[in-house]
Short mmCIF file of C-alpha atoms in Angstrom, two decimals:
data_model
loop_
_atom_site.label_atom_id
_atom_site.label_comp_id
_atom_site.label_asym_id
_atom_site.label_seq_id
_atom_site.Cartn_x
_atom_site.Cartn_y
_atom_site.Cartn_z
CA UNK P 273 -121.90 123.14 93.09
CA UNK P 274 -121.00 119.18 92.99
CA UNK P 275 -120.13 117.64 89.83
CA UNK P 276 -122.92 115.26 88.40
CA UNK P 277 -122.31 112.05 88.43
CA UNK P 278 -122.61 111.50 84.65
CA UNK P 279 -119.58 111.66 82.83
CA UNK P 280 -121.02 115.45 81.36
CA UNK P 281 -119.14 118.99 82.81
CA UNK P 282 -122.35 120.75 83.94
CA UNK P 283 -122.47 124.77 83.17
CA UNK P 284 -121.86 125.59 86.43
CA UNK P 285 -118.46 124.01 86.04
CA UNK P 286 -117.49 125.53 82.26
CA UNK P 287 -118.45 128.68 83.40
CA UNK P 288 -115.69 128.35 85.63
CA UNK P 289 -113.47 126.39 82.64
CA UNK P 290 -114.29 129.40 80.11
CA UNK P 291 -112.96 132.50 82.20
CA UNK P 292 -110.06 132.76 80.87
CA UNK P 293 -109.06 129.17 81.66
CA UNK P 294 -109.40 129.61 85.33
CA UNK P 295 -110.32 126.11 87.01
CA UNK P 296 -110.29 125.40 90.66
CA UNK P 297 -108.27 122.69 91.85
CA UNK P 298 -111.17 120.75 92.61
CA UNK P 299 -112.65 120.67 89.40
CA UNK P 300 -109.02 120.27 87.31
CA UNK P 301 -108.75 117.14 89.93
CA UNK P 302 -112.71 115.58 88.99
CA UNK P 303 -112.01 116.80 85.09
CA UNK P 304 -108.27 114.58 85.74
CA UNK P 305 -110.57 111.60 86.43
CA UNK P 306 -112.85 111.07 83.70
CA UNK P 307 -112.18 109.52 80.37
CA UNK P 308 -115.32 110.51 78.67
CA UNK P 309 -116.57 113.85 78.67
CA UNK P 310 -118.71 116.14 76.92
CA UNK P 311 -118.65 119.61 76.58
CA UNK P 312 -122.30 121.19 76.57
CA UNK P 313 -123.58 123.30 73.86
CA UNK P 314 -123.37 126.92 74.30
CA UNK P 315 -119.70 127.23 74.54
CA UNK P 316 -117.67 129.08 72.04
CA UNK P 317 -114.64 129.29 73.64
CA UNK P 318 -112.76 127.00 75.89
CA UNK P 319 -109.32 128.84 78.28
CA UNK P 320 -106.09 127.26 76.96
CA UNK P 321 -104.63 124.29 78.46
CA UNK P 322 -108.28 122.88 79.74
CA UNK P 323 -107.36 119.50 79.74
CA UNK P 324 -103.58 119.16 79.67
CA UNK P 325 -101.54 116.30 80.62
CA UNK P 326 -104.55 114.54 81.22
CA UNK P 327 -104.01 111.15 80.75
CA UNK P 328 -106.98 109.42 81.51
CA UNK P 329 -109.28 111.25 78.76
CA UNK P 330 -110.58 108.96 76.08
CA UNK P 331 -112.93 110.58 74.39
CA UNK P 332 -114.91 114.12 74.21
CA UNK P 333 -117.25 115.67 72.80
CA UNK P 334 -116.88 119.47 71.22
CA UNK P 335 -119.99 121.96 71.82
CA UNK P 336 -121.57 122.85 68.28
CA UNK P 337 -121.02 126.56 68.18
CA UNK P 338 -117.27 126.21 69.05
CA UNK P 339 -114.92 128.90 66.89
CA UNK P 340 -111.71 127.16 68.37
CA UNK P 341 -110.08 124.38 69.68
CA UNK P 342 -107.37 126.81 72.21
CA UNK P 343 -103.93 126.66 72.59
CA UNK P 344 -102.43 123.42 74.26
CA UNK P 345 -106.48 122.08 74.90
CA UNK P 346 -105.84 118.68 74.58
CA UNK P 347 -101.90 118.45 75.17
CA UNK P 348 -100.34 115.51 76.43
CA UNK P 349 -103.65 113.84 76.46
CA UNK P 350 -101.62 110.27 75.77
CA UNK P 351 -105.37 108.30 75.97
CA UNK P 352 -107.23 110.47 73.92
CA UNK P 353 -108.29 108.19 70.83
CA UNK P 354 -111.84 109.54 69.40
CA UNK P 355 -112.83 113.44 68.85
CA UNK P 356 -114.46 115.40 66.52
CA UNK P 357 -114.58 118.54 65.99
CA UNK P 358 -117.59 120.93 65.09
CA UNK P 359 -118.32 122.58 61.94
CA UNK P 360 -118.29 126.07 63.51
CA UNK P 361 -114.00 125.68 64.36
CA UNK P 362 -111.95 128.10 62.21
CA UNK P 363 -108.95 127.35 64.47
CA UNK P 364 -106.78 124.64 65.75
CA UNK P 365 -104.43 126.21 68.04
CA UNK P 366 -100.65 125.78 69.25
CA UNK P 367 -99.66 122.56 70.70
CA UNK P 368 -103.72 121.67 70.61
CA UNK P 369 -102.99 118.46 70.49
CA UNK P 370 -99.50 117.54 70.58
CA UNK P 371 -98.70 114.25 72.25
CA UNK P 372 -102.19 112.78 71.72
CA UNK P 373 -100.40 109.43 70.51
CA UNK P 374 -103.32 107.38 70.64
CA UNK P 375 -105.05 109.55 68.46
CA UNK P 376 -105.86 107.71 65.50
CA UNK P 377 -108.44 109.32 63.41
CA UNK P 378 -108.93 113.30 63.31
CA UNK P 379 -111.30 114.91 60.53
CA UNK P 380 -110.67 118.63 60.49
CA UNK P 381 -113.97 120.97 59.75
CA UNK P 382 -114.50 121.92 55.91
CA UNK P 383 -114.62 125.61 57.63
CA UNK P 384 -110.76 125.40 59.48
CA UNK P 385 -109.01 128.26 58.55
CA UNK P 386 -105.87 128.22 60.25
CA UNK P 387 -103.27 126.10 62.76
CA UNK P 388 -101.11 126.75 65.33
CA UNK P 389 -97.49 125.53 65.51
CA UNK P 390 -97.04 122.00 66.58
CA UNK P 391 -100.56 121.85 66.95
CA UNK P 392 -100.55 118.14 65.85
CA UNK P 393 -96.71 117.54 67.05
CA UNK P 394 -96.22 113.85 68.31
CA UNK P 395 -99.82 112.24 67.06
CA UNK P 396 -97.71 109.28 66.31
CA UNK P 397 -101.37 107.36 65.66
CA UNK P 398 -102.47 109.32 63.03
CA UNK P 399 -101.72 108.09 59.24
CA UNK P 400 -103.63 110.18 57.07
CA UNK P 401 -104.26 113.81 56.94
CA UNK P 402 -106.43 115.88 54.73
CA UNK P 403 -106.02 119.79 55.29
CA UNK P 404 -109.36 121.34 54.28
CA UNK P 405 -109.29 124.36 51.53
CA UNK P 406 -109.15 127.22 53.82
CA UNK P 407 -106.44 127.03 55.46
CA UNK P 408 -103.61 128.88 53.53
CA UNK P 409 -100.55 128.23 55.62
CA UNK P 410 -99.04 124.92 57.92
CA UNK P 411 -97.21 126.20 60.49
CA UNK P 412 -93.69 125.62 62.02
CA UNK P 413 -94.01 121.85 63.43
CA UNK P 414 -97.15 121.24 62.62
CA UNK P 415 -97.77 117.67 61.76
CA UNK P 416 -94.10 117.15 63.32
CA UNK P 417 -93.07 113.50 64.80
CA UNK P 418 -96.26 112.12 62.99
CA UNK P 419 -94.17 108.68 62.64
CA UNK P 420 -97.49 106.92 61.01
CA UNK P 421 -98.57 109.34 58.71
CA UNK P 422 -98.35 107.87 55.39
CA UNK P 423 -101.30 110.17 53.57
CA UNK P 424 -101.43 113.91 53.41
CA UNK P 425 -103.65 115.59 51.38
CA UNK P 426 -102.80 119.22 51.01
CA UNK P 427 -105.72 121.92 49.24
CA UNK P 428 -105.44 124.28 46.42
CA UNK P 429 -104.80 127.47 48.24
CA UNK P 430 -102.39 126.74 50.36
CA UNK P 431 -99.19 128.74 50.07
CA UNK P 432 -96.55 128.20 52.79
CA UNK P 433 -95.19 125.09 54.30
CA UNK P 434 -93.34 126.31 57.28
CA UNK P 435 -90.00 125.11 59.25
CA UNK P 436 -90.16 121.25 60.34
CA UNK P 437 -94.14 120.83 59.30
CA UNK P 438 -93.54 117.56 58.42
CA UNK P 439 -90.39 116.82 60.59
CA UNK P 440 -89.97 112.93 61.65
CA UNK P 441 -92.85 111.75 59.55
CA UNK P 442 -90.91 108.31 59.02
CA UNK P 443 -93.72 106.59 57.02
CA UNK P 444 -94.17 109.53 54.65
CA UNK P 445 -93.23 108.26 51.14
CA UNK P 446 -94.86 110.40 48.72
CA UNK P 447 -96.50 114.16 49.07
CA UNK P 448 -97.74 116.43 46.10
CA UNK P 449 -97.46 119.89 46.74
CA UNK P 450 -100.30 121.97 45.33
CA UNK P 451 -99.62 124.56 42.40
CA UNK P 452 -100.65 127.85 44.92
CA UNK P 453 -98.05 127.34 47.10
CA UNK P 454 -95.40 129.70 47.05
CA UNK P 455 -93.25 129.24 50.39
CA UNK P 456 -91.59 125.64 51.47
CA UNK P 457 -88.80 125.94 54.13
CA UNK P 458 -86.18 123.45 53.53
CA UNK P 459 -86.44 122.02 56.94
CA UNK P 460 -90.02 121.17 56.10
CA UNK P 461 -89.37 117.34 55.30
CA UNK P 462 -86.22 116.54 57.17
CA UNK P 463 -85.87 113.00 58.89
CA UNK P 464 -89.19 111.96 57.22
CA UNK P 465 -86.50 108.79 55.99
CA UNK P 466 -88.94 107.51 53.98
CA UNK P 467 -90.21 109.84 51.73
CA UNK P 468 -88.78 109.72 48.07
CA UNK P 469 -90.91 111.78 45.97
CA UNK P 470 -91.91 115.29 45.96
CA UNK P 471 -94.45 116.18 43.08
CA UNK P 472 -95.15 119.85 42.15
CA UNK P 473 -97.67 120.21 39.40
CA UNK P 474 -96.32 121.66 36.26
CA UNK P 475 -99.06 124.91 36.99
CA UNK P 476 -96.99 125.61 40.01
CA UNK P 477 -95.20 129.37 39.12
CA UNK P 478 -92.58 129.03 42.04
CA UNK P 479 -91.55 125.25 42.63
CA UNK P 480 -91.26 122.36 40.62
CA UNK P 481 -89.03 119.06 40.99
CA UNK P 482 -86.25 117.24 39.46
CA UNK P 483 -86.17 113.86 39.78
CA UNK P 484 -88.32 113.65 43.22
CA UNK P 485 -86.38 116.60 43.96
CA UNK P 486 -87.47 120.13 45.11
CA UNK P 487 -86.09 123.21 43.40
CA UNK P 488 -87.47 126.90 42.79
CA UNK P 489 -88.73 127.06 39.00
CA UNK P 490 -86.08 129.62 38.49
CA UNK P 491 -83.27 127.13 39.00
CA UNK P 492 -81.88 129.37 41.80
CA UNK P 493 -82.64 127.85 45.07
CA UNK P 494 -82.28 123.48 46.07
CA UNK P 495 -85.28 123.39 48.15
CA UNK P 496 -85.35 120.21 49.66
CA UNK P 497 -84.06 116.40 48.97
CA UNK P 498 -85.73 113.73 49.98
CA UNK P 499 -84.58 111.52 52.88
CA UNK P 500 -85.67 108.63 50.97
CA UNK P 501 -85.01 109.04 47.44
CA UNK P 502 -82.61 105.89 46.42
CA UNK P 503 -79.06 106.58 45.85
CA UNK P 504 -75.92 107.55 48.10
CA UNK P 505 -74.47 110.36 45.78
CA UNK P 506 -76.65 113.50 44.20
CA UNK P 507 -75.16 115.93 41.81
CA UNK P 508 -76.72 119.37 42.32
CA UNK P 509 -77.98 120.67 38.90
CA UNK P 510 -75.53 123.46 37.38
CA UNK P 511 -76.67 126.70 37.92
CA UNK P 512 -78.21 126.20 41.47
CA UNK P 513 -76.96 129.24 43.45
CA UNK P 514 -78.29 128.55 46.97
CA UNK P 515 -79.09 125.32 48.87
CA UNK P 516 -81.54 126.13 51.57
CA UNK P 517 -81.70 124.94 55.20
CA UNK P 518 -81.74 121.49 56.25
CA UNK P 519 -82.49 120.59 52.19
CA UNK P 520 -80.35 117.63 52.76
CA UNK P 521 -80.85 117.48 56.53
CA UNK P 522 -81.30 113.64 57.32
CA UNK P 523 -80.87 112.17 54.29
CA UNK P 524 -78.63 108.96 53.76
CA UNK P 525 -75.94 110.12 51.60
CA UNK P 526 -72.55 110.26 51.52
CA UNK P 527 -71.44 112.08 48.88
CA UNK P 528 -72.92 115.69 47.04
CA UNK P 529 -71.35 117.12 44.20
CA UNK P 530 -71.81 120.54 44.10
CA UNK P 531 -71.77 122.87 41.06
CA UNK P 532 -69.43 126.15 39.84
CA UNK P 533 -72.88 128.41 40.24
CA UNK P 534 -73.55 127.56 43.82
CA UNK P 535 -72.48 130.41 45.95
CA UNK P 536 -74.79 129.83 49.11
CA UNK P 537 -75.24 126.82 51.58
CA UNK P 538 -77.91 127.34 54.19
CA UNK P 539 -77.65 126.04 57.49
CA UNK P 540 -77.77 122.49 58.33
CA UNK P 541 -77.81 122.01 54.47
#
């Protein structure tokens, strides 16, 4: 069945796209050569990988009805400025958009549940970020390499920040952490060279901060140091016992005096 000449993927073709991915070459080639196109309602599923590397795409639209936007959808799509995403998408999947750098404004649906890792890796465009309520964990990579981001907005509810989530985010200064979460791998800010202030609310059980600095409430574990946070020379509190991964990883200074307690150093500290 031809193609119609409207920039518009007729069903004909997305039955084809929604078997499991499967795409002749013909139609990956027309699909190549559009930069606007819109998906047509009825869909609720699209195969992984649909559209990637595609660098001519500008902008699409999203079927209403959609549960997920699949794994590596939109990756590498370096043109893609304008999408938004249905109401009906619990999931944003690995890699679903990584390398969409001229991606500049993403709203994510009040019903998003859950991401995939480095689902928003590389969006270099983006500079603010609000994570809707249910979603209860960021993944590993995440919002890495985000070099614009300079809001993030994370919900009550969440409770794990995973490896590298907000790796490279170079405009970063500031981030509050919500009181519910309970998990934050020390790798989770490294290289973001600006940021100088992590806040924990004083209702937070696990985490709170000293001085832009993020501990575990206990005093056991150094979380995470700021790349930005003034200074070339940090004293680690006494009684610190462990310093976790990467805490320190990309940070300026030059000289860290560590205490009598501290019997751990995680690696990359």
């Amino acid at each position: 069945a031809p193609m119609k000449t409207e920039n518009r993927i007729d069903h004909y073709i997305d039955l084809h796209a929604h078997l499991d991915g499967c795409i002749t070459t013909e139609i990956a080639r027309k699909l190549a050569s559009l930069q606007q196109i819109t998906l047509p309602d009825g869909l609720t599923s699209v195969g992984a990988e649909l559209f990637l590397g595609d660098k001519e795409l500008k902008e699409v639209t999203l079927p209403s009805g959609l549960t997920a936007v699949s794994d590596g959808m939109f990756s590498g799509c370096t043109a893609l400025q304008s999408i938004d995403l249905p109401d009906t998408v619990a999931y944003i999947g690995e890699s679903a958009f990584s390398g969409c750098t001229a991606l500049t404004d993403l709203t994510f649906p009040a019903g998003l549940e859950s991401f995939g890792r480095e689902a928003l890796q590389g969006c270099s465009s983006l500079t603010e970020i609000t994570v809707p309520t249910g979603v209860h964990a960021l993944p590993e990579a995440v919002f890495s390499g985000c070099s614009r981001l300079v809001n993030v907005n994370l919900p009550e509810g969440l409770t794990s920040i995973g490896p590298t989530a907000f790796q490279s985010c170079i405009n970063l200064r500031e981030i509050s952490i919500p009181d519910s979460v309970q998990a934050i791998h020390g790798s989770a800010f490294e290289w973001a060279l600006r940021l100088s202030d992590i806040r924990v609310g004083a209702g937070n059980p696990t985490y709170h901060t000293v001085d832009g600095v993020l501990m575990t409430k206990d005093g056991y574990e150094l979380t995470a140091y700021p790349a930005g946070r003034p200074g070339i020379r940090y004293d680690v509190p006494d009684g610190i016992v462990e310093i976790a991964p990467s805490a320190f990883y990309g940070s300026g200074l030059v000289a860290v005096r560590c205490p009598d307690s501290l019997r751990k150093i995680g690696r990359t500290a």
